[in-house]
CSV table of C-alpha atoms and ligand atoms in Angstrom, one decimal:
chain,number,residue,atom,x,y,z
A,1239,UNK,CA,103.4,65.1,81.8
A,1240,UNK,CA,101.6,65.2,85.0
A,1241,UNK,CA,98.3,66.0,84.6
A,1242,UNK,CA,95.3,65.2,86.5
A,1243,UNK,CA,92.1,63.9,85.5
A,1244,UNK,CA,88.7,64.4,87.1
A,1245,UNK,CA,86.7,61.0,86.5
A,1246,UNK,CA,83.2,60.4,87.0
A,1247,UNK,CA,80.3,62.1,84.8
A,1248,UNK,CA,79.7,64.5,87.8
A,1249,UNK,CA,82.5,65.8,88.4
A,1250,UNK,CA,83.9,65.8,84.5
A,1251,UNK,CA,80.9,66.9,82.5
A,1252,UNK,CA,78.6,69.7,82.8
A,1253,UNK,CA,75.5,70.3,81.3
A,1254,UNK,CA,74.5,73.3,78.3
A,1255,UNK,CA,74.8,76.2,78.6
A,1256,UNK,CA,71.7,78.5,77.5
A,1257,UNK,CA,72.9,80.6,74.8
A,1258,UNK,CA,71.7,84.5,75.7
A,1259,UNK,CA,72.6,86.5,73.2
A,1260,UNK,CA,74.6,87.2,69.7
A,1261,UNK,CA,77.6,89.5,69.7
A,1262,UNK,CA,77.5,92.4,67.1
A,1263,UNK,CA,80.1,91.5,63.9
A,1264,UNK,CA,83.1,92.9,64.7
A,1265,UNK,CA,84.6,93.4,61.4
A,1266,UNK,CA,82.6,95.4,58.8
A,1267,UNK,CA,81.2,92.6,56.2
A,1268,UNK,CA,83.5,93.3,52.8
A,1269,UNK,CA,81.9,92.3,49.3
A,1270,UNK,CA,84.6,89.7,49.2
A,1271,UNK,CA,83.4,88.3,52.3
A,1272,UNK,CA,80.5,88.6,51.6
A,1273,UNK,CA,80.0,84.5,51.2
A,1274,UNK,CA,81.8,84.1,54.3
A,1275,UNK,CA,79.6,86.7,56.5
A,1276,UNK,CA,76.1,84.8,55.0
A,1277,UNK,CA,77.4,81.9,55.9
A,1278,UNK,CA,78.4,83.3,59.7
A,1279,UNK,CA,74.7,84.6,59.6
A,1280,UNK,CA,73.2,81.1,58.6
A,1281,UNK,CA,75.6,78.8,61.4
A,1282,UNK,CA,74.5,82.0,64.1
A,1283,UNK,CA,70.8,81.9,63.8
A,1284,UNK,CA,71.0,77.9,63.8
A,1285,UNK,CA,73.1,78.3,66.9
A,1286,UNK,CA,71.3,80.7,68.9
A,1287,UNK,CA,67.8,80.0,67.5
A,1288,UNK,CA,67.9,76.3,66.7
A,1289,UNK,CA,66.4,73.8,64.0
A,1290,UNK,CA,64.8,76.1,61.0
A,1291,UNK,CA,63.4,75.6,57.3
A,1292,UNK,CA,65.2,77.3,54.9
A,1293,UNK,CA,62.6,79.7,54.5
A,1294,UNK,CA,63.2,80.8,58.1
A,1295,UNK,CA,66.6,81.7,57.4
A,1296,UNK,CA,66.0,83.5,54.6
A,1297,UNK,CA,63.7,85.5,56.5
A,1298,UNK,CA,66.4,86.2,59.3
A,1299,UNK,CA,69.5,86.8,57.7
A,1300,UNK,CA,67.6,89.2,55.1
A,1301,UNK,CA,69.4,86.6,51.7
A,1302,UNK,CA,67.5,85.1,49.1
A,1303,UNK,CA,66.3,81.4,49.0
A,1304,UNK,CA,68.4,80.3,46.4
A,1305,UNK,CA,71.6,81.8,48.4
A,1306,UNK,CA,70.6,80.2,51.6
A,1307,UNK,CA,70.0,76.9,49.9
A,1308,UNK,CA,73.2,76.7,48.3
A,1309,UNK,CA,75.0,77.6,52.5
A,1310,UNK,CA,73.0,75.5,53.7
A,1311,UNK,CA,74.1,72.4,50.9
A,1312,UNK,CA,77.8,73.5,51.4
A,1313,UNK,CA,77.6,73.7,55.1
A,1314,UNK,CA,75.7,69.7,55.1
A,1315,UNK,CA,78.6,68.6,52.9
A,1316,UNK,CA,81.0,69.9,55.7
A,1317,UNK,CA,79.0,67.8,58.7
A,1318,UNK,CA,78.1,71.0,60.0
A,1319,UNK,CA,74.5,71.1,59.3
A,1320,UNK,CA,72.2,68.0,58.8
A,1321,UNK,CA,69.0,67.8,57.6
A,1322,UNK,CA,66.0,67.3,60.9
A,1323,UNK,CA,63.1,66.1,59.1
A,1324,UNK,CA,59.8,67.6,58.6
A,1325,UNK,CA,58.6,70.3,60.7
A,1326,UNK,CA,55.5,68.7,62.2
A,1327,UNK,CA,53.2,71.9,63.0
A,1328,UNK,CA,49.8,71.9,61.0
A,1329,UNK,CA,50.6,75.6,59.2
A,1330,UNK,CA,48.9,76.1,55.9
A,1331,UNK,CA,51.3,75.4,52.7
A,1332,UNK,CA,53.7,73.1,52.1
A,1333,UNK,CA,55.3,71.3,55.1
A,1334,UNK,CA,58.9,72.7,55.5
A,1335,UNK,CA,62.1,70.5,56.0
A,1336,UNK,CA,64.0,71.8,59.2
A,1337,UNK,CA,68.1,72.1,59.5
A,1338,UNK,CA,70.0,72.2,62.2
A,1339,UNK,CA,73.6,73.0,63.6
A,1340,UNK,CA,75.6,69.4,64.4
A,1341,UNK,CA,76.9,70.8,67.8
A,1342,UNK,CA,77.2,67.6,69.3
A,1343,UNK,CA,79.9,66.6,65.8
A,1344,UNK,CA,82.7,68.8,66.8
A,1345,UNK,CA,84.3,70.0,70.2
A,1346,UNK,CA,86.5,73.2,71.2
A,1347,UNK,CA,89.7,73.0,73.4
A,1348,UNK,CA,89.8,75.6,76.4
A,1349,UNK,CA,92.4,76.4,78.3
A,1350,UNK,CA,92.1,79.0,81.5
A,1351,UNK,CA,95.7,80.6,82.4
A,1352,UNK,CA,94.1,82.6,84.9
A,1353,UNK,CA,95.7,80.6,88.5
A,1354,UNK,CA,99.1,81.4,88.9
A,1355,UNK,CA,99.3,77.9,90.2
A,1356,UNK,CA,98.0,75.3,87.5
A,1357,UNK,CA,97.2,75.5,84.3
A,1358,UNK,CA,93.1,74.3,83.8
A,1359,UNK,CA,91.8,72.9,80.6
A,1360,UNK,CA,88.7,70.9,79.1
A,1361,UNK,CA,87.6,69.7,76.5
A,1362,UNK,CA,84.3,71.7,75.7
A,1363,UNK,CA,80.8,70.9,74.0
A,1364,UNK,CA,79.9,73.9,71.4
A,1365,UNK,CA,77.7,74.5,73.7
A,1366,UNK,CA,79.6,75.5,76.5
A,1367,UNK,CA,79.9,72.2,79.0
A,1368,UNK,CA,82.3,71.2,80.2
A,1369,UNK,CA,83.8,67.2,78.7
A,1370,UNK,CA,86.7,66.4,80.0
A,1371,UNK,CA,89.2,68.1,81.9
A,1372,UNK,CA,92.8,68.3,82.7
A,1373,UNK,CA,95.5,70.7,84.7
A,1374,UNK,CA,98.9,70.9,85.4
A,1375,UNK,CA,100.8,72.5,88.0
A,1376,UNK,CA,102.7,75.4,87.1
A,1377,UNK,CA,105.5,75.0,89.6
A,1378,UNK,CA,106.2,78.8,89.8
A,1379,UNK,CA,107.7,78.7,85.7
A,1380,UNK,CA,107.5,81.3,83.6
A,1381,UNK,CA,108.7,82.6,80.3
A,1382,UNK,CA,109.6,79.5,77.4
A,1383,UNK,CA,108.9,76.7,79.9
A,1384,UNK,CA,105.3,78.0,80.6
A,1385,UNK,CA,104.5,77.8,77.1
A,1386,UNK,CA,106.3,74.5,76.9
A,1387,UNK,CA,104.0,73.7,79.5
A,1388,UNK,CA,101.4,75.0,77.7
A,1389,UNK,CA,101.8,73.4,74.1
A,1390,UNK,CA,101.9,69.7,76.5
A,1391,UNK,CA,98.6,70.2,78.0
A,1392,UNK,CA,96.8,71.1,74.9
A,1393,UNK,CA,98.1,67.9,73.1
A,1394,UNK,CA,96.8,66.3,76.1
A,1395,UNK,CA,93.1,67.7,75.5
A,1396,UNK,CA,93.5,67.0,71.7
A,1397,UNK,CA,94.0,63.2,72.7
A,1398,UNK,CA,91.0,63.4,75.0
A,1399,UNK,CA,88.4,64.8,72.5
A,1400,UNK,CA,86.0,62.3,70.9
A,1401,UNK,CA,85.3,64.3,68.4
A,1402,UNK,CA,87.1,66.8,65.4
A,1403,UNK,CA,88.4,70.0,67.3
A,1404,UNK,CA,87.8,72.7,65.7
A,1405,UNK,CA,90.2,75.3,67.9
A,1406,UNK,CA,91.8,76.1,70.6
A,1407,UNK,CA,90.7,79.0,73.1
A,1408,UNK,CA,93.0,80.1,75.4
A,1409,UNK,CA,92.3,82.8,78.0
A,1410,UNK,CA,95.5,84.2,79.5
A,1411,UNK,CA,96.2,87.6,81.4
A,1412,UNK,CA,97.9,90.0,80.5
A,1413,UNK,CA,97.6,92.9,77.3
A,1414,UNK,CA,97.0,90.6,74.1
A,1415,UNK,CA,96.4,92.1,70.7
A,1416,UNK,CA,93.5,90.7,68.7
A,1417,UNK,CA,95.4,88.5,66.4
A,1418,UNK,CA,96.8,86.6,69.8
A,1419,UNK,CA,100.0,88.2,70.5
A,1420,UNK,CA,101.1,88.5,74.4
A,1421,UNK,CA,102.1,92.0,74.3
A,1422,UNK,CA,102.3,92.2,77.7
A,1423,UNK,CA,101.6,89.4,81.3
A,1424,UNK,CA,104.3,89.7,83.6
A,1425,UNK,CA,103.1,86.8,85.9
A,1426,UNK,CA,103.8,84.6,83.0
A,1427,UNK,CA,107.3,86.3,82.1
A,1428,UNK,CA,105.7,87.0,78.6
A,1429,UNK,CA,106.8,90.2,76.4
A,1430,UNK,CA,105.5,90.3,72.8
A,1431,UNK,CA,104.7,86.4,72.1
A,1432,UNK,CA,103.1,85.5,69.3
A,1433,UNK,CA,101.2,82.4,71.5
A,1434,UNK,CA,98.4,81.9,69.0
A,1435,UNK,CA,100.2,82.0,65.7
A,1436,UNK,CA,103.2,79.7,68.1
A,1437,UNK,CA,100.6,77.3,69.1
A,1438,UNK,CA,98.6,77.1,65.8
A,1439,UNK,CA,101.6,76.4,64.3
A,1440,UNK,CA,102.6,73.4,67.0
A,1441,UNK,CA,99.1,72.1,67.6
A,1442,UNK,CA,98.2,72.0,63.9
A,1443,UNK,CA,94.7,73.4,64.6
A,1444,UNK,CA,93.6,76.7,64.8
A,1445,UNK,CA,94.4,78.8,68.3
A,1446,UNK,CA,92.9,81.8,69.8
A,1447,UNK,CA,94.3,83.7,72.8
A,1448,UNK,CA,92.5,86.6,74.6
A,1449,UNK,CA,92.9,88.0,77.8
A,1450,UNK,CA,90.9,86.2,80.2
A,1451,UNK,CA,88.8,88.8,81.9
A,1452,UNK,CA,87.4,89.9,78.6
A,1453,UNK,CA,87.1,86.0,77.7
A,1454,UNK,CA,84.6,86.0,81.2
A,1455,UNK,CA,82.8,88.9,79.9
A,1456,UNK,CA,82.2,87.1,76.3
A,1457,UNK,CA,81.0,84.0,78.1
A,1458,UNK,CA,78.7,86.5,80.4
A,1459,UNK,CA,77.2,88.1,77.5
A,1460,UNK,CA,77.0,84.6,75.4
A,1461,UNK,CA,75.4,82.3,78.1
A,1462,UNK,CA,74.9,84.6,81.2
A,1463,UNK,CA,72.1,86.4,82.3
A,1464,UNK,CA,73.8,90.3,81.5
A,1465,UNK,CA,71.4,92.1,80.5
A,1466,UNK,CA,73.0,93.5,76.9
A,1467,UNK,CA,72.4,97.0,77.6
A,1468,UNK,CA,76.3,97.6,79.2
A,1469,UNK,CA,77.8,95.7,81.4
A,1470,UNK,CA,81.3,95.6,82.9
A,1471,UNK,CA,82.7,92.1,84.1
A,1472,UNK,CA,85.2,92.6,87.1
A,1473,UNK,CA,87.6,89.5,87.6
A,1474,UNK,CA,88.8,89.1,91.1
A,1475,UNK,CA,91.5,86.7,91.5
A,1476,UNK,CA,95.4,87.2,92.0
A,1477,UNK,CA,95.0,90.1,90.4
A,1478,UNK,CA,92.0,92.5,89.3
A,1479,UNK,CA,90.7,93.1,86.0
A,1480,UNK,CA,87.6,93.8,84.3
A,1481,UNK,CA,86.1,93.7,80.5
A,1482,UNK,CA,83.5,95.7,79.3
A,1483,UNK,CA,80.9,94.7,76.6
A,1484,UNK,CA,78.9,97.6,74.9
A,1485,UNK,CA,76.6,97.6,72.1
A,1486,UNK,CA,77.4,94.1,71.9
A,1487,UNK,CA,81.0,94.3,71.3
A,1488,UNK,CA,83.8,93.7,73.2
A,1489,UNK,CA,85.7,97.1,74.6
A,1490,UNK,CA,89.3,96.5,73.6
A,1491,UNK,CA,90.9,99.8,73.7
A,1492,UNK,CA,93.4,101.7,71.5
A,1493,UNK,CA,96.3,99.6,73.3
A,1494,UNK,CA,94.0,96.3,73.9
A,1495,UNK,CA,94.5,97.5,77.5
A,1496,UNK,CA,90.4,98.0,78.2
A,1497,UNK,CA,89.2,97.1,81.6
A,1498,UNK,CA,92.7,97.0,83.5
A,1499,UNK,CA,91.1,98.9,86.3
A,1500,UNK,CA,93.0,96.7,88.8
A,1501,UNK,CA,96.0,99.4,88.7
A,1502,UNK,CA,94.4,102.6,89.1
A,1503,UNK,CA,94.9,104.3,92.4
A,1504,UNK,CA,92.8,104.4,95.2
A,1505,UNK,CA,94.5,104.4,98.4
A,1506,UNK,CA,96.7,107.6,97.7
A,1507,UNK,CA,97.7,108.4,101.6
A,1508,UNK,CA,95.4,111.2,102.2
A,1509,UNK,CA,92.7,109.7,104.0
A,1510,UNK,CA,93.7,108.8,107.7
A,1511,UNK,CA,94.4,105.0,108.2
A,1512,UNK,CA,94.6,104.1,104.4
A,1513,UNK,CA,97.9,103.1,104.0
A,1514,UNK,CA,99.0,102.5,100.6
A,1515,UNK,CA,100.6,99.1,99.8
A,1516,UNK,CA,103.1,98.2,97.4
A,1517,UNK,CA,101.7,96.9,94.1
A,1518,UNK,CA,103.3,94.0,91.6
A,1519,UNK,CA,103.5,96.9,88.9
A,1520,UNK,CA,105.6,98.9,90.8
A,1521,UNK,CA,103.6,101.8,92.3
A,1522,UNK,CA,101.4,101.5,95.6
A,1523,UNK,CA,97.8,101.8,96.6
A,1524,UNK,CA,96.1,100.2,93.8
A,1525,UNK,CA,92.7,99.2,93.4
A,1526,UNK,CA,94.3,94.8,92.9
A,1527,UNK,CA,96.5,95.9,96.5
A,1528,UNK,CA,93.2,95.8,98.1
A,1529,UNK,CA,90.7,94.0,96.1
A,1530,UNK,CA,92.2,91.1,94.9
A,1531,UNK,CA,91.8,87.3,96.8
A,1532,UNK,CA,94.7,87.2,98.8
A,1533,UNK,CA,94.8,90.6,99.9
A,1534,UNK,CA,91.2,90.5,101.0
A,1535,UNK,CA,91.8,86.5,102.5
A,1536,UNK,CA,94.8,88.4,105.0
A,1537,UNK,CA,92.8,90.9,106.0
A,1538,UNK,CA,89.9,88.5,106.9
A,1539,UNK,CA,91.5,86.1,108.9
A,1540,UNK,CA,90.4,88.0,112.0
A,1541,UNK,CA,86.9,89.2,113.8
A,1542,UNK,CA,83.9,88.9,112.2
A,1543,UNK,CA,82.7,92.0,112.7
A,1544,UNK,CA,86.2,94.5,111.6
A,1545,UNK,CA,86.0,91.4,108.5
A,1546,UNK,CA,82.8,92.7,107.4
A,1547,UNK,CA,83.9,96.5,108.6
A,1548,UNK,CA,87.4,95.9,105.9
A,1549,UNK,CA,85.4,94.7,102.9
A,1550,UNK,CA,82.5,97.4,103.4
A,1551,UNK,CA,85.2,99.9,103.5
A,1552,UNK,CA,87.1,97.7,99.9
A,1553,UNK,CA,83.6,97.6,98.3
A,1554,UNK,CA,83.7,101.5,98.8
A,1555,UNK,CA,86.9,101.8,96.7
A,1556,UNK,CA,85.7,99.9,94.0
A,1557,UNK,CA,82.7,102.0,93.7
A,1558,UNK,CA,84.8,104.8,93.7
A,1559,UNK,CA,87.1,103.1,91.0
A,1560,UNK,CA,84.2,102.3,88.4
A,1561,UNK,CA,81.9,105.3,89.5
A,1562,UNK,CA,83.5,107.2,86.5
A,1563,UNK,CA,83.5,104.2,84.2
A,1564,UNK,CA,79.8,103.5,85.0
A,1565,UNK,CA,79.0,107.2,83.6
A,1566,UNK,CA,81.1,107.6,81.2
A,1567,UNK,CA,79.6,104.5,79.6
A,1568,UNK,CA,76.1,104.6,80.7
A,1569,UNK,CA,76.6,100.9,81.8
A,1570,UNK,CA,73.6,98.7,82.8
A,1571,UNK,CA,75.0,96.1,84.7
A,1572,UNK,CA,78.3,95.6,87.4
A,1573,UNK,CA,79.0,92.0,87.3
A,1574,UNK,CA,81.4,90.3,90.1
A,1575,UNK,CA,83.7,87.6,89.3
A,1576,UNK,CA,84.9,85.5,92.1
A,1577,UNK,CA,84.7,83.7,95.4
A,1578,UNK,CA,81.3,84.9,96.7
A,1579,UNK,CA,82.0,84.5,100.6
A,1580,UNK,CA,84.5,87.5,100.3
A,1581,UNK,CA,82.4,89.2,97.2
A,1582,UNK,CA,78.8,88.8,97.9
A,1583,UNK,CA,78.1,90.3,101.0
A,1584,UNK,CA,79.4,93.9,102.3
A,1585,UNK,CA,81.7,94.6,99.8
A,1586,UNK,CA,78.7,94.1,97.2
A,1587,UNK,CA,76.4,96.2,98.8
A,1588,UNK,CA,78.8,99.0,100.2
A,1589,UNK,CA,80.4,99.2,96.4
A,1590,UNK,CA,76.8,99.0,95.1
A,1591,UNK,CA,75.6,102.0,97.9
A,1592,UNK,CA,78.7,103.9,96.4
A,1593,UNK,CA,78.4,103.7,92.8
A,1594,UNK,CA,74.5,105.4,93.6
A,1595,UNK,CA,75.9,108.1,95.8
A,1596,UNK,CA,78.5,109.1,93.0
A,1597,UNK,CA,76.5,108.8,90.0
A,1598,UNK,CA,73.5,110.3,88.5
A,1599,UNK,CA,70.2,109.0,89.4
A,1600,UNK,CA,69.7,108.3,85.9
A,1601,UNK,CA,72.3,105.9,85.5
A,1602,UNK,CA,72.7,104.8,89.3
A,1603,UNK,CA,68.9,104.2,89.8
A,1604,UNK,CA,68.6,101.0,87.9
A,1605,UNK,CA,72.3,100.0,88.0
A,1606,UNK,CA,72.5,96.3,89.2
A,1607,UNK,CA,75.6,95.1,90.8
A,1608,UNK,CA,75.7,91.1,91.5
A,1609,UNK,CA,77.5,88.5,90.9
A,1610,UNK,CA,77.9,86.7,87.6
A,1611,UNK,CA,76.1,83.8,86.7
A,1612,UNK,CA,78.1,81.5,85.8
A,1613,UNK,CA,80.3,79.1,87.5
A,1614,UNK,CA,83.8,78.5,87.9
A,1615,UNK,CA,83.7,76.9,84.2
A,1616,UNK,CA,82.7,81.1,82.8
A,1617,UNK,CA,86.3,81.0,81.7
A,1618,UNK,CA,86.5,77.9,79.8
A,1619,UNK,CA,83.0,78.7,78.3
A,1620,UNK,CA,83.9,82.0,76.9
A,1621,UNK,CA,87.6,80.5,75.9
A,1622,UNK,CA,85.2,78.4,74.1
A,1623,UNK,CA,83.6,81.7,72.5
A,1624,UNK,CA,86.8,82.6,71.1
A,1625,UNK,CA,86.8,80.0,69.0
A,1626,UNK,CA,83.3,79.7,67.7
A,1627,UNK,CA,84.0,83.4,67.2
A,1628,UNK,CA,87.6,83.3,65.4
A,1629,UNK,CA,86.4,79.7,62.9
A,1630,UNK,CA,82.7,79.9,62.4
A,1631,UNK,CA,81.8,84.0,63.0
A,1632,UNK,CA,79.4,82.0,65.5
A,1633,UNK,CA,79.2,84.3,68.2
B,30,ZN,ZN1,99.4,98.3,90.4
C-alpha cells in the first residue's frame, strides 16, 4: 500500500499527555460485574493518580484490602501492573510497597477518518503521544474500497508497534451506535456498517469506532484543560460537528445523533444579504454552509478588513446556533476545534459577544469560549480513549 511515514523523533513522536480527569462509568456496575468494575476502579486510579500502596487503593475505590490485593496479584500476572518498590517517605508505620500501571508495556492503534483526503493513523503511548504514524490517500473512494483501505492501514500500524496492542480506536464521521456500527456518514458512502465488529473480526484485536467529534471531546475532557463542569467541543473541518460532555459523560442522544449542530439552519433568507447556500444534506443555509474550512477559506481570500467583517458576522451565527444549547444545558465551556487563523480571532469573539447577549447572565457571565488545547493529534488521543475505555474501563 502507499503509505507515508514521518521519520525523525520530532516529527514522529510526541510527548504525554497530562491526564485531566476521569469520565463517570457509563454502564451501571451489575453484581456480576462487579469483579470487572473493581478491577476498572484499581487500573483508573493507577492511571490518573499514579504509583500507590495497596492501602491507597483501598482507600479510593472504597474495596477491602484483601480484594484489592487479590486485583492487584491478577492484574501483575497480566503485565499490567508491576510492583515499584518501597515508598521512600518517613510516615509512621510500616513502609508501604507501591504499584504501578505498565503504560509504557502496551500501545493503542488510532486511526482519524476525519480528512476527506487521507486517512491518518499512529501508533499511540497509553498515554496519549503520538509513536509512529502513518496515512494514506483516500483518492476520493468510498463505500467497500474505503474500508478496504481502512483494514490495510491498520495492519500497517499493527506491524509498526513495538509493543502488544491492546485495540484499535477509530474516529470516523458520521451517526455511529455505541457498539461501532456506521449507521449513517455519507462522505464515506457508509449506511449501517458494522466497522468495529468487521474490523475486530479482520484485525484479530479488539476495535472501537466512534464518531470523531465526540472522540475530540473525550480527548478534551481526558487530557485537555475543559473545565468538567459542561463543555461542548465544536469540530470545524469539512464539515461541522460538535460533542458535548456533561456530568462526565459523553451526550450521545436517543439516535447517537448528539452534537450534529453543523445542519441546523441559520441563514433562512430573511435577513437582507444572507443568502442561503446549498448544503451536502440536501437543504440550504446551514450552520456547516458557512462555518466550515472551506467555506470560510473562499470567503477569505479577499480584503482584510470585509475578511475580518465575514467571520465576525459567521461567529454571530454560531452563537446564535449554540445560544439555546448553552442554556438548555447550563454549559461551562465552548471549546473550538480547528485552524486558529480563521477561528481565533473575530469569529471567536463576535460568537463569544453573542452567546452573552442571548443568554442569561447567569450562564453567559462566566461562559468561556476558546479554543481547545490540544493539537492536531486531539483526535488520535481521544481515538486512543476509546480503547482504554472499551478494554480496560480506564477512562
Ligand atoms: Zn445541511
Amino acid at each position: 500500500m502507499t503509505s507515508t511515514t514521518s521519520t525523525g523523533p520530532a516529527a514522529a513522536t510526541g510527548t504525554a499527555r497530562r491526564v485531566g480527569r476521569m469520565l463517570r462509568p457509563t454502564a451501571k456496575a451489575l453484581p456480576e460485574h462487579g469483579r470487572a468494575h473493581n478491577r476498572s476502579m484499581v487500573l483508573a486510579h493507577l492511571f490518573h493518580v499514579g504509583p500507590s500502596s495497596r492501602a491507597d487503593l483501598a482507600r479510593s475505590t472504597g474495596l477491602t484490602r484483601v480484594t484489592v490485593s487479590g486485583l492487584v496479584s491478577e492484574l501483575i500476572g497480566e503485565g499490567l501492573v508491576e510492583e515499584l518498590g518501597i515508598r521512600a517517605e518517613g510516615k509512621v508505620g510500616k513502609p508501604a510497597t507501591l504499584v504501578g500501571m505498565r503504560t509504557e508495556a502496551y500501545q493503542v492503534v488510532a486511526v482519524d477518518l476525519t480528512d476527506d483526503l487521507r486517512l491518518h493513523g499512529a501508533v499511540m503511548s497509553l498515554d496519549g503521544a503520538v509513536v509512529a504514524r502513518r496515512s494514506v490517500p483516500l483518492d476520493g473512494q468510498t463505500g467497500e474500497p474505503a474500508v478496504e483501505l481502512l483494514d490495510a492501514l491498520c495492519r500497517d500500524l499493527l506491524d509498526a508497534a513495538q509493543r502488544p496492542v491492546i485495540g484499535v480506536g477509530i474516529a470516523s464521521p458520521g451517526v455511529i451506535d455505541p457498539a461501532g456500527v456506521v449507521v449513517q456518514a455519507p462522505n464515506r458512502g457508509w449506511y449501517g456498517l458494522p466497522l468495529a465488529e468487521r474490523l475486530t473480526a479482520s484485525l484479530g484485536v479488539p476495535v472501537h469506532v466512534a464518531n470523531d467529534a465526540n472522540t475530540r471531546a473525550l480527548a478534551e475532557f481526558t487530557y485537555g484543560d475543559a473545565s468538567g463542569k459542561g463543555t461542548i467541543v465544536v469540530t470545524v473541518g469539512q464539515g461541522v460537528g460538535a460533542g458535548i460532555v456533561v456530568d462526565g459523560a459523553l451526550v450521545l442522544g436517543r439516535h447517537h445523533a448528539a452534537g450534529e449542530i453543523g445542519h441546523v439552519t441559520v441563514v433562512d433568507g430573511t435577513v437582507p444579504g444572507q443568502v442561503p447556500a446549498p448544503c451536502a444534506c440536501g437543504r440550504a443555509g446551514c450552520l456547516e454552509t458557512v462555518l466550515s474550512v472551506p467555506a470560510l477559506r473562499l470567503a477569505v481570500a479577499g480584503d482584510p478588513q470585509e475578511s475580518d467583517a465575514h467571520l465576525a458576522s459567521v461567529g454571530r451565527l454560531l452563537g446564535i446556533a449554540l445560544a439555546p444549547v448553552v442554556s438548555a444545558l447550563d454549559l461551562a465551556d465552548v471549546l473550538l476545534s480547528g485552524p486558529p487563523e480563521l477561528l481565533d480571532g473575530p469569529l471567536r469573539e463576535s460568537a463569544l459577544a453573542t452567546l452573552r447577549a442571548r443568554t442569561m447572565p447567569v450562564i453567559g457571565d462566566g461562559l468561556a469560549l476558546r479554543m481547545g488545547s490540544l493539537d492536531e493529534d486531539g483526535t488520535l488521543a481521544g481515538a486512543t480513549v476509546l480503547v482504554l475505555s472499551g478494554q480496560l474501563g480506564v477512562t
